[in-house]
Amino acid sequence: MHIIIRPTADEVAIAAADILIDHVRRGATLGLATGSTPVATYKQLIRRHRAGEISFADSRAFLLDEYIGLPPEHEQSYHHTIRHEFTDHIDIDEAGVASPDGMAADPYAAAAAYEQAIIDAGGIDVQLLGVGTNGHIGFNEPGTALTMPTHVDTLHPQTISDNARFFDSAADVPIHVLTQGLGTIQRAGHLVLLATGEHKAEAVASLAEGPLTAMCPASVLQLHANATVIIDEDAAGGLRNLEYYRFVEANLLKR
Ligand code: F6R
């Protein structure tokens, strides 16, 4: 796991955008996360697209997850959110931005179809991830099998309370979701996890330095041969091996 520590959240976004742009230049299939953390990275990518630096015309994208029961036009559906925050502002083909069908009559069949669509597209080249305060990635809550494909899941009460800020009240947060599984995520070529703020310090310490366990779904990054974790100083606060990560960063052997 390559751990990159930047002084501020803005610098985390700049570092993440640099990595994503490298992939986009090669026509990558992107895995996109929603939530607050990647918004600053999306702003960087939009800015650099507008500056004529990068085109997304050869890329396509798969979202990580979706709430069950929110129609695509609902402001808080991830289908809507990713368009509003990112893909409507770049030149990616709109038809190439896929998300699990949260309104499917049979969500289990929708999960299987989404998994197959990712496989049919040749897989995800670079998967952007945030991390929940309880260590979830995508909506894989603590206890989810480390090998799961895309599946129906039930949100943890902690996640419902964390995400209530996007809704009128916690009672409005859907309880059920469709999410790429930890198995799906592990098949992406490059995992790029972002975390900023002191409230993520415990989750970051667990995922990077804790045991590999379904109780911290993000610890599955320890199994991935190409995982990059980009965090700010606040989110790095719980790491024990911090000086070594800084030493590695200062002495990177460039390819
Ligand atoms: C969003 C997602 C979630 C978030 C996580 C952190 O698509 O899959 O795992 O990345 O809940 O959310 P924020 O960034 O809002 O703290």
Coordinates of N, CA and C in Angstrom, one line a residue, residues 12-254:
V12 N -4.6 16.9 -1.2 CA -5.0 15.5 -1.4 C -5.7 15.5 -2.8
A13 N -6.6 16.4 -3.0 CA -7.4 16.4 -4.3 C -6.4 16.6 -5.5
I14 N -5.4 17.4 -5.4 CA -4.5 17.7 -6.5 C -3.7 16.4 -6.8
A15 N -3.3 15.7 -5.7 CA -2.5 14.5 -5.9 C -3.4 13.4 -6.5
A16 N -4.6 13.3 -6.1 CA -5.6 12.3 -6.6 C -5.9 12.6 -8.1
A17 N -6.1 13.9 -8.4 CA -6.4 14.3 -9.8 C -5.2 13.9 -10.7
D18 N -4.0 14.1 -10.3 CA -2.8 13.8 -11.1 C -2.8 12.3 -11.4
I19 N -3.1 11.4 -10.5 CA -3.1 10.0 -10.7 C -4.3 9.6 -11.7
L20 N -5.5 10.2 -11.4 CA -6.6 9.9 -12.3 C -6.3 10.3 -13.8
I21 N -5.7 11.5 -13.9 CA -5.5 12.0 -15.2 C -4.5 11.1 -16.0
D22 N -3.5 10.5 -15.3 CA -2.6 9.6 -15.9 C -3.4 8.4 -16.5
H23 N -4.4 7.9 -15.8 CA -5.2 6.8 -16.2 C -6.1 7.2 -17.4
V24 N -6.7 8.4 -17.3 CA -7.7 8.9 -18.3 C -7.0 9.1 -19.6
R25 N -5.7 9.5 -19.6 CA -4.9 9.7 -20.8 C -4.8 8.3 -21.5
R26 N -4.9 7.2 -20.8 CA -4.8 5.9 -21.4 C -6.2 5.3 -21.7
G27 N -7.3 6.2 -21.6 CA -8.7 5.8 -22.0 C -9.2 4.9 -20.9
A28 N -8.9 5.1 -19.7 CA -9.3 4.2 -18.6 C -10.8 4.1 -18.4
T29 N -11.2 2.9 -17.9 CA -12.5 2.8 -17.3 C -12.4 3.2 -15.8
L30 N -13.2 4.2 -15.4 CA -13.1 4.7 -14.1 C -14.1 4.1 -13.2
G31 N -13.8 3.9 -11.9 CA -14.7 3.6 -10.9 C -14.9 4.8 -10.0
L32 N -16.1 5.3 -9.9 CA -16.3 6.6 -9.2 C -17.0 6.4 -7.9
A33 N -16.6 7.2 -6.9 CA -17.2 7.2 -5.6 C -18.0 8.5 -5.5
T34 N -19.0 8.5 -4.6 CA -19.7 9.8 -4.3 C -19.4 10.1 -2.8
G35 N -20.2 10.9 -2.2 CA -19.9 11.3 -0.8 C -19.1 12.6 -0.9
S36 N -18.7 13.2 0.3 CA -18.1 14.5 0.3 C -16.6 14.4 -0.1
T37 N -15.9 13.4 0.2 CA -14.4 13.4 0.1 C -14.0 13.6 -1.4
P38 N -14.5 12.9 -2.4 CA -14.0 13.1 -3.7 C -14.4 14.4 -4.4
V39 N -15.3 15.2 -3.8 CA -15.8 16.4 -4.5 C -14.6 17.3 -4.9
A40 N -13.7 17.5 -4.0 CA -12.6 18.4 -4.4 C -11.7 17.9 -5.5
T41 N -11.6 16.5 -5.6 CA -10.9 15.9 -6.7 C -11.6 16.1 -8.0
Y42 N -13.0 15.9 -7.9 CA -13.7 16.2 -9.2 C -13.6 17.6 -9.6
K43 N -13.5 18.6 -8.7 CA -13.4 20.0 -9.0 C -12.0 20.2 -9.8
Q44 N -11.0 19.5 -9.3 CA -9.7 19.6 -9.9 C -9.8 19.1 -11.3
L45 N -10.4 17.9 -11.5 CA -10.5 17.3 -12.8 C -11.3 18.2 -13.8
I46 N -12.4 18.8 -13.3 CA -13.2 19.7 -14.1 C -12.4 20.9 -14.5
R47 N -11.6 21.4 -13.6 CA -10.8 22.6 -13.9 C -9.8 22.3 -15.0
R48 N -9.1 21.1 -14.8 CA -8.1 20.8 -15.8 C -8.7 20.4 -17.1
H49 N -9.9 19.9 -17.1 CA -10.6 19.6 -18.4 C -10.9 20.9 -19.1
R50 N -11.4 21.9 -18.3 CA -11.8 23.2 -18.9 C -10.5 23.9 -19.4
A51 N -9.4 23.7 -18.7 CA -8.1 24.3 -19.2 C -7.6 23.6 -20.4
G52 N -8.3 22.6 -20.9 CA -7.9 21.9 -22.1 C -6.8 20.9 -21.9
E53 N -6.6 20.5 -20.7 CA -5.5 19.6 -20.4 C -5.9 18.1 -20.5
I54 N -7.2 17.8 -20.4 CA -7.5 16.4 -20.4 C -9.0 16.2 -21.0
S55 N -9.1 15.2 -21.8 CA -10.4 14.8 -22.3 C -10.8 13.5 -21.8
F56 N -12.1 13.4 -21.4 CA -12.6 12.1 -20.9 C -13.4 11.3 -22.0
A57 N -13.2 11.8 -23.3 CA -14.0 11.2 -24.3 C -13.8 9.7 -24.5
D58 N -12.6 9.3 -24.2 CA -12.3 7.8 -24.4 C -12.5 7.0 -23.1
S59 N -13.0 7.6 -22.1 CA -13.3 6.9 -20.8 C -14.7 6.6 -20.6
R60 N -15.0 5.6 -19.8 CA -16.3 5.4 -19.3 C -16.2 5.2 -17.8
A61 N -17.4 5.1 -17.1 CA -17.3 5.1 -15.6 C -18.4 4.2 -15.1
F62 N -18.1 3.6 -14.0 CA -19.0 2.8 -13.1 C -19.0 3.4 -11.7
L63 N -20.2 3.7 -11.2 CA -20.3 4.1 -9.8 C -20.1 2.9 -8.9
L64 N -19.7 3.3 -7.7 CA -19.6 2.2 -6.7 C -20.9 1.7 -6.2
D65 N -21.9 2.6 -6.0 CA -23.0 2.1 -5.3 C -24.2 3.0 -5.5
E66 N -25.4 2.6 -5.0 CA -26.6 3.4 -5.2 C -27.6 3.0 -4.1
Y67 N -28.4 4.0 -3.7 CA -29.5 3.7 -2.8 C -30.6 3.0 -3.5
I68 N -31.2 2.0 -2.8 CA -32.4 1.3 -3.3 C -33.6 2.2 -3.0
G69 N -34.4 2.5 -4.0 CA -35.7 3.2 -3.8 C -35.6 4.7 -4.1
L70 N -34.4 5.2 -4.5 CA -34.4 6.6 -5.0 C -34.3 6.6 -6.5
P71 N -35.3 7.3 -7.1 CA -35.3 7.3 -8.6 C -34.0 8.1 -9.1
P72 N -33.6 7.9 -10.3 CA -32.3 8.5 -10.8 C -32.4 10.0 -10.7
E73 N -33.6 10.6 -10.8 CA -33.6 12.1 -10.8 C -33.7 12.7 -9.4
H74 N -33.7 11.8 -8.3 CA -33.7 12.3 -6.9 C -32.4 12.9 -6.7
E75 N -32.4 14.1 -6.0 CA -31.2 14.8 -5.7 C -30.1 14.0 -5.0
Q76 N -30.5 13.1 -4.2 CA -29.5 12.3 -3.4 C -29.2 11.0 -4.0
S77 N -29.9 10.6 -5.1 CA -29.4 9.4 -5.8 C -28.0 9.6 -6.3
Y78 N -27.2 8.5 -6.3 CA -25.8 8.7 -6.7 C -25.8 8.9 -8.2
H79 N -26.8 8.4 -8.9 CA -27.0 8.6 -10.4 C -27.0 10.1 -10.6
H80 N -27.8 10.8 -9.8 CA -27.9 12.3 -10.0 C -26.6 13.0 -9.5
T81 N -26.2 12.6 -8.3 CA -25.1 13.3 -7.6 C -23.8 13.3 -8.5
I82 N -23.5 12.2 -9.1 CA -22.2 12.1 -9.9 C -22.3 13.0 -11.1
R83 N -23.5 13.1 -11.7 CA -23.7 14.0 -12.8 C -23.5 15.5 -12.4
H84 N -24.2 15.8 -11.3 CA -24.2 17.1 -10.8 C -22.8 17.6 -10.4
E85 N -22.1 16.7 -9.7 CA -20.8 17.1 -9.2 C -19.6 16.9 -10.1
F86 N -19.8 16.0 -11.1 CA -18.7 15.7 -12.0 C -19.0 15.5 -13.4
T87 N -19.7 14.5 -13.8 CA -19.7 14.1 -15.2 C -20.4 15.0 -16.1
D88 N -21.4 15.8 -15.6 CA -22.0 16.8 -16.5 C -21.1 17.9 -16.9
H89 N -19.9 18.0 -16.2 CA -19.0 19.1 -16.5 C -17.8 18.8 -17.3
I90 N -17.8 17.5 -17.7 CA -16.6 17.0 -18.5 C -17.2 16.4 -19.8
D91 N -16.3 15.9 -20.7 CA -16.8 15.5 -22.0 C -16.9 13.9 -22.1
I92 N -17.2 13.3 -20.9 CA -17.4 11.9 -20.9 C -18.8 11.6 -21.6
D93 N -18.9 10.5 -22.3 CA -20.2 10.1 -22.9 C -21.2 9.8 -21.8
E94 N -22.3 10.5 -21.7 CA -23.3 10.3 -20.7 C -23.7 8.9 -20.6
A95 N -23.9 8.3 -21.8 CA -24.4 6.9 -21.8 C -23.3 5.9 -21.2
G96 N -22.1 6.4 -21.1 CA -21.0 5.5 -20.5 C -20.8 5.7 -19.0
V97 N -21.8 6.4 -18.4 CA -21.7 6.6 -16.9 C -22.7 5.7 -16.3
A98 N -22.3 4.5 -15.7 CA -23.2 3.5 -15.3 C -23.3 3.5 -13.7
S99 N -24.5 3.1 -13.2 CA -24.6 3.0 -11.8 C -25.6 1.8 -11.6
P100 N -25.6 1.2 -10.4 CA -26.5 0.1 -10.1 C -28.0 0.7 -10.2
D101 N -28.9 -0.1 -10.6 CA -30.3 0.3 -10.8 C -31.1 0.2 -9.5
G102 N -31.1 1.3 -8.8 CA -31.7 1.4 -7.4 C -33.3 1.3 -7.5
M103 N -33.8 1.3 -8.7 CA -35.3 1.2 -8.8 C -35.7 -0.1 -9.4
A104 N -34.8 -1.0 -9.6 CA -35.1 -2.3 -10.2 C -36.2 -3.0 -9.4
A105 N -37.1 -3.7 -10.1 CA -38.1 -4.5 -9.4 C -37.4 -5.6 -8.6
D106 N -36.4 -6.1 -9.2 CA -35.6 -7.2 -8.5 C -34.2 -6.7 -8.3
P107 N -33.9 -6.1 -7.1 CA -32.6 -5.6 -6.8 C -31.5 -6.6 -6.9
Y108 N -31.8 -7.9 -6.5 CA -30.8 -8.9 -6.6 C -30.3 -9.2 -8.0
A109 N -31.3 -9.2 -8.9 CA -31.0 -9.4 -10.4 C -30.2 -8.1 -10.8
A110 N -30.6 -7.0 -10.3 CA -29.9 -5.7 -10.8 C -28.4 -5.8 -10.3
A111 N -28.2 -6.4 -9.1 CA -26.8 -6.5 -8.6 C -26.0 -7.4 -9.5
A112 N -26.6 -8.5 -9.9 CA -25.9 -9.5 -10.8 C -25.6 -8.9 -12.1
A113 N -26.6 -8.1 -12.6 CA -26.4 -7.5 -14.0 C -25.3 -6.4 -13.9
Y114 N -25.2 -5.7 -12.8 CA -24.2 -4.7 -12.7 C -22.8 -5.3 -12.7
E115 N -22.7 -6.4 -11.9 CA -21.4 -7.1 -11.8 C -21.0 -7.5 -13.2
Q116 N -22.0 -8.1 -14.0 CA -21.7 -8.6 -15.3 C -21.3 -7.4 -16.3
A117 N -22.0 -6.3 -16.1 CA -21.7 -5.1 -17.0 C -20.2 -4.7 -16.8
I118 N -19.7 -4.7 -15.5 CA -18.3 -4.4 -15.3 C -17.4 -5.4 -15.9
I119 N -17.7 -6.6 -15.8 CA -16.9 -7.7 -16.4 C -16.9 -7.5 -18.0
D120 N -18.1 -7.3 -18.5 CA -18.2 -7.1 -20.0 C -17.5 -5.9 -20.5
A121 N -17.3 -4.9 -19.6 CA -16.6 -3.7 -20.1 C -15.1 -3.9 -20.0
G122 N -14.7 -5.1 -19.5 CA -13.2 -5.3 -19.4 C -12.7 -5.0 -18.0
G123 N -13.6 -4.7 -17.1 CA -13.1 -4.3 -15.7 C -12.8 -2.9 -15.5
I124 N -12.6 -2.5 -14.3 CA -12.3 -1.1 -13.9 C -10.8 -0.9 -13.8
D125 N -10.3 0.1 -14.4 CA -8.9 0.3 -14.4 C -8.4 1.0 -13.1
V126 N -9.2 2.0 -12.8 CA -8.8 2.8 -11.5 C -10.1 3.1 -10.7
Q127 N -10.1 2.6 -9.5 CA -11.3 2.8 -8.7 C -11.0 3.8 -7.6
L128 N -11.7 4.9 -7.6 CA -11.6 5.9 -6.5 C -12.5 5.5 -5.4
L129 N -12.0 5.6 -4.2 CA -12.7 5.2 -3.0 C -12.7 6.3 -1.9
G130 N -13.7 6.4 -1.1 CA -13.7 7.1 0.1 C -13.8 6.0 1.2
V131 N -13.7 6.4 2.5 CA -13.9 5.4 3.5 C -14.9 6.0 4.6
G132 N -15.8 5.1 5.0 CA -16.7 5.5 6.1 C -16.0 5.6 7.4
T133 N -16.6 6.3 8.4 CA -15.9 6.3 9.7 C -15.9 4.9 10.3
N134 N -16.7 4.0 9.9 CA -16.7 2.6 10.4 C -15.8 1.7 9.5
G135 N -15.1 2.3 8.6 CA -14.2 1.5 7.7 C -14.9 0.9 6.5
H136 N -16.1 1.3 6.2 CA -16.7 0.8 5.0 C -16.1 1.4 3.7
I137 N -16.1 0.6 2.6 CA -15.8 1.2 1.3 C -16.9 0.7 0.4
G138 N -17.3 1.6 -0.6 CA -18.6 1.4 -1.2 C -19.6 1.4 -0.1
F139 N -20.6 0.6 -0.2 CA -21.5 0.4 1.0 C -21.3 -1.0 1.6
N140 N -20.0 -1.5 1.6 CA -19.7 -2.7 2.2 C -19.5 -2.5 3.7
E141 N -20.5 -2.8 4.5 CA -20.4 -2.5 5.9 C -19.6 -3.5 6.7
P142 N -19.2 -3.2 7.9 CA -18.4 -4.2 8.7 C -19.1 -5.5 8.7
G143 N -18.3 -6.6 8.4 CA -18.9 -7.9 8.5 C -19.1 -8.5 7.1
T144 N -19.1 -7.6 6.0 CA -19.3 -8.1 4.7 C -18.1 -9.0 4.2
A145 N -18.5 -10.1 3.5 CA -17.4 -11.0 3.1 C -16.4 -10.3 2.2
L146 N -15.1 -10.6 2.3 CA -14.1 -9.9 1.6 C -14.1 -10.3 0.1
T147 N -14.9 -11.2 -0.3 CA -14.9 -11.7 -1.7 C -16.2 -11.4 -2.4
M148 N -17.1 -10.6 -1.8 CA -18.4 -10.4 -2.4 C -18.4 -9.7 -3.7
P149 N -19.3 -10.1 -4.7 CA -19.5 -9.4 -5.9 C -20.5 -8.2 -5.6
T150 N -20.9 -7.5 -6.6 CA -22.0 -6.5 -6.4 C -23.2 -7.1 -5.7
H151 N -23.7 -6.5 -4.7 CA -24.8 -7.1 -4.0 C -25.7 -6.1 -3.3
V152 N -26.8 -6.6 -2.8 CA -27.8 -5.8 -2.0 C -27.2 -5.8 -0.5
D153 N -27.2 -4.6 0.1 CA -26.7 -4.6 1.5 C -27.6 -3.7 2.3
T154 N -27.5 -3.8 3.6 CA -28.3 -3.0 4.5 C -27.3 -2.0 5.2
L155 N -27.6 -0.7 5.2 CA -26.7 0.2 5.8 C -26.6 0.0 7.3
H156 N -25.4 0.3 7.8 CA -25.2 0.3 9.3 C -25.8 1.6 9.8
P157 N -26.4 1.5 11.0 CA -26.9 2.7 11.7 C -25.9 3.9 11.7
Q158 N -24.6 3.5 11.8 CA -23.6 4.6 11.8 C -23.5 5.3 10.5
T159 N -23.7 4.5 9.4 CA -23.7 5.1 8.1 C -24.9 6.0 7.8
I160 N -26.1 5.5 8.3 CA -27.3 6.2 8.2 C -27.2 7.5 8.9
S161 N -26.6 7.5 10.1 CA -26.4 8.8 10.8 C -25.4 9.7 10.1
D162 N -24.3 9.1 9.6 CA -23.3 9.9 8.9 C -23.9 10.5 7.6
N163 N -24.8 9.8 6.9 CA -25.3 10.3 5.7 C -26.6 11.2 5.8
A164 N -27.1 11.2 7.1 CA -28.3 12.0 7.3 C -28.1 13.5 6.9
R165 N -26.8 13.9 6.9 CA -26.6 15.4 6.6 C -27.0 15.7 5.1
F166 N -27.1 14.7 4.3 CA -27.5 14.9 2.9 C -29.0 14.9 2.7
F167 N -29.8 14.5 3.7 CA -31.2 14.4 3.7 C -31.9 15.3 4.7
D168 N -33.2 15.4 4.7 CA -33.9 16.2 5.7 C -33.7 15.6 7.1
S169 N -33.7 14.3 7.2 CA -33.6 13.7 8.5 C -33.0 12.2 8.3
A170 N -32.5 11.6 9.3 CA -32.0 10.3 9.3 C -33.1 9.3 8.8
A171 N -34.4 9.6 9.1 CA -35.5 8.7 8.7 C -35.6 8.7 7.1
D172 N -35.1 9.7 6.4 CA -35.2 9.8 5.0 C -34.1 9.0 4.3
V173 N -33.0 8.6 5.0 CA -31.9 7.9 4.4 C -32.4 6.5 4.1
P174 N -32.3 6.0 2.8 CA -32.7 4.7 2.5 C -31.9 3.7 3.3
I175 N -32.5 2.6 3.7 CA -31.8 1.6 4.5 C -31.0 0.6 3.6
H176 N -31.6 0.4 2.4 CA -31.0 -0.7 1.6 C -30.3 0.0 0.4
V177 N -29.2 -0.7 0.0 CA -28.4 -0.2 -1.1 C -27.9 -1.3 -2.0
L178 N -27.5 -0.9 -3.2 CA -26.7 -1.8 -4.1 C -25.3 -1.3 -4.1
T179 N -24.4 -2.2 -4.0 CA -23.0 -1.8 -3.9 C -22.0 -2.8 -4.6
Q180 N -21.0 -2.3 -5.3 CA -19.9 -3.2 -5.7 C -19.4 -3.8 -4.5
G181 N -19.1 -5.1 -4.6 CA -18.6 -5.8 -3.4 C -17.1 -5.7 -3.2
L182 N -16.6 -6.2 -2.1 CA -15.2 -6.1 -1.9 C -14.4 -6.9 -2.9
G183 N -15.1 -8.0 -3.4 CA -14.5 -8.8 -4.5 C -14.4 -8.0 -5.8
T184 N -15.5 -7.3 -6.1 CA -15.5 -6.4 -7.3 C -14.4 -5.4 -7.2
I185 N -14.4 -4.7 -6.1 CA -13.4 -3.6 -5.9 C -12.0 -4.2 -6.0
Q186 N -11.7 -5.3 -5.5 CA -10.3 -5.9 -5.6 C -9.9 -6.2 -7.0
R187 N -10.9 -6.4 -7.9 CA -10.5 -6.7 -9.3 C -10.1 -5.5 -10.1
A188 N -10.3 -4.3 -9.5 CA -9.9 -3.0 -10.2 C -8.4 -3.0 -10.3
G189 N -7.9 -2.4 -11.4 CA -6.4 -2.4 -11.6 C -5.7 -1.6 -10.5
H190 N -6.2 -0.5 -10.2 CA -5.6 0.4 -9.2 C -6.6 1.0 -8.3
L191 N -6.4 0.9 -7.0 CA -7.3 1.4 -6.0 C -6.7 2.7 -5.5
V192 N -7.5 3.8 -5.5 CA -7.1 5.1 -4.9 C -8.1 5.5 -3.9
L193 N -7.7 5.4 -2.6 CA -8.6 5.7 -1.5 C -8.2 7.1 -0.9
L194 N -9.2 7.9 -0.8 CA -8.9 9.3 -0.2 C -9.6 9.4 1.1
A195 N -8.9 10.1 2.1 CA -9.5 10.4 3.4 C -9.0 11.7 3.9
T196 N -9.9 12.5 4.4 CA -9.4 13.8 4.9 C -10.2 14.1 6.2
G197 N -9.5 14.7 7.1 CA -10.2 15.1 8.4 C -9.9 14.2 9.5
E198 N -9.9 14.7 10.7 CA -9.6 14.0 11.9 C -10.6 12.9 12.1
H199 N -11.9 13.1 11.7 CA -12.9 12.0 11.9 C -12.6 10.8 11.1
K200 N -11.7 10.8 10.2 CA -11.3 9.6 9.4 C -10.1 8.9 10.0
A201 N -9.4 9.5 11.0 CA -8.1 9.0 11.4 C -8.2 7.6 11.9
E202 N -9.2 7.3 12.6 CA -9.3 5.9 13.2 C -9.5 4.9 12.1
A203 N -10.4 5.2 11.1 CA -10.6 4.3 10.0 C -9.4 4.1 9.2
V204 N -8.6 5.2 9.0 CA -7.4 5.1 8.2 C -6.3 4.2 8.9
A205 N -6.2 4.4 10.2 CA -5.2 3.6 11.0 C -5.7 2.1 10.9
S206 N -7.0 1.8 11.0 CA -7.4 0.4 10.9 C -7.2 -0.2 9.6
L207 N -7.5 0.6 8.5 CA -7.4 0.0 7.2 C -5.9 -0.2 6.8
A208 N -5.0 0.7 7.2 CA -3.6 0.6 6.8 C -2.8 -0.3 7.7
E209 N -3.1 -0.2 9.0 CA -2.2 -0.9 10.0 C -2.9 -1.9 10.9
G210 N -4.2 -2.0 10.8 CA -4.9 -3.0 11.6 C -4.9 -4.3 10.9
P211 N -5.6 -5.3 11.6 CA -5.7 -6.6 10.9 C -6.5 -6.6 9.7
L212 N -6.2 -7.5 8.7 CA -7.1 -7.7 7.6 C -8.4 -8.4 8.1
T213 N -9.5 -7.7 8.1 CA -10.7 -8.3 8.7 C -11.9 -7.7 8.0
A214 N -13.0 -8.5 7.9 CA -14.2 -8.1 7.4 C -14.8 -7.0 8.3
M215 N -14.4 -6.9 9.5 CA -14.9 -5.9 10.4 C -14.4 -4.5 10.0
C216 N -13.3 -4.4 9.2 CA -12.9 -3.2 8.6 C -12.8 -3.4 7.1
P217 N -13.9 -3.3 6.4 CA -13.9 -3.7 5.0 C -12.7 -3.0 4.2
A218 N -12.3 -1.8 4.5 CA -11.3 -1.1 3.8 C -9.9 -1.8 4.0
S219 N -9.8 -2.7 5.0 CA -8.5 -3.3 5.2 C -8.2 -4.3 4.0
V220 N -9.2 -4.5 3.2 CA -9.0 -5.4 2.0 C -8.0 -4.8 1.1
L221 N -7.7 -3.5 1.2 CA -6.7 -2.8 0.4 C -5.3 -3.5 0.7
Q222 N -5.2 -4.1 1.8 CA -3.9 -4.7 2.2 C -3.6 -5.9 1.3
L223 N -4.7 -6.4 0.6 CA -4.5 -7.5 -0.3 C -4.2 -7.1 -1.7
H224 N -4.3 -5.8 -2.0 CA -4.2 -5.3 -3.4 C -2.8 -4.9 -3.7
A225 N -2.3 -5.4 -4.9 CA -0.9 -5.1 -5.3 C -0.7 -3.6 -5.7
N226 N -1.8 -2.9 -6.0 CA -1.7 -1.5 -6.5 C -2.7 -0.6 -5.8
A227 N -2.5 -0.4 -4.5 CA -3.4 0.5 -3.8 C -2.7 1.7 -3.3
T228 N -3.3 2.9 -3.5 CA -2.7 4.1 -3.1 C -3.7 4.8 -2.2
V229 N -3.2 5.2 -1.0 CA -4.1 5.9 0.0 C -3.5 7.3 0.1
I230 N -4.4 8.3 -0.2 CA -4.0 9.7 -0.1 C -4.8 10.4 1.0
I231 N -4.0 10.9 1.9 CA -4.7 11.4 3.1 C -4.1 12.8 3.5
D232 N -4.8 13.6 4.3 CA -4.3 14.8 4.8 C -3.7 14.5 6.2
E233 N -3.0 15.5 6.8 CA -2.3 15.3 8.1 C -3.4 14.9 9.1
D234 N -4.6 15.5 9.1 CA -5.6 15.2 10.1 C -6.0 13.7 10.0
A235 N -6.2 13.2 8.8 CA -6.6 11.8 8.7 C -5.4 10.9 9.0
A236 N -4.2 11.4 9.0 CA -3.0 10.6 9.2 C -2.7 10.4 10.7
G237 N -3.5 11.2 11.5 CA -3.2 11.3 13.0 C -3.1 10.0 13.8
G238 N -3.7 8.9 13.3 CA -3.7 7.7 14.1 C -2.7 6.7 13.6
L239 N -1.9 7.0 12.6 CA -0.9 6.1 12.0 C 0.3 5.9 12.9
R240 N 0.8 4.7 13.1 CA 2.0 4.5 13.9 C 3.2 4.5 13.1
N241 N 3.1 4.1 11.8 CA 4.2 4.0 10.9 C 4.5 5.2 10.1
L242 N 4.0 6.3 10.6 CA 4.0 7.6 9.8 C 5.3 8.0 9.3
E243 N 6.4 7.9 10.1 CA 7.7 8.4 9.7 C 8.2 7.6 8.5
Y244 N 7.9 6.3 8.5 CA 8.3 5.5 7.4 C 7.6 5.9 6.1
Y245 N 6.3 6.2 6.2 CA 5.6 6.6 5.0 C 6.2 7.9 4.4
R246 N 6.5 8.8 5.3 CA 7.1 10.0 4.9 C 8.5 9.8 4.2
F247 N 9.3 8.8 4.8 CA 10.6 8.5 4.3 C 10.5 7.9 2.9
V248 N 9.5 7.0 2.7 CA 9.3 6.4 1.4 C 8.9 7.4 0.4
E249 N 8.1 8.3 0.8 CA 7.6 9.4 -0.1 C 8.8 10.3 -0.5
A250 N 9.7 10.6 0.4 CA 10.8 11.5 0.2 C 11.9 10.8 -0.7
N251 N 11.8 9.4 -0.8 CA 12.9 8.7 -1.5 C 12.3 7.8 -2.6
L252 N 11.2 8.3 -3.2 CA 10.5 7.4 -4.2 C 11.5 7.1 -5.4
L253 N 11.6 5.9 -5.7 CA 12.4 5.5 -6.9 C 11.4 5.5 -8.1
K254 N 11.6 6.5 -8.9 CA 10.7 6.7 -10.1 C 10.9 5.6 -11.1

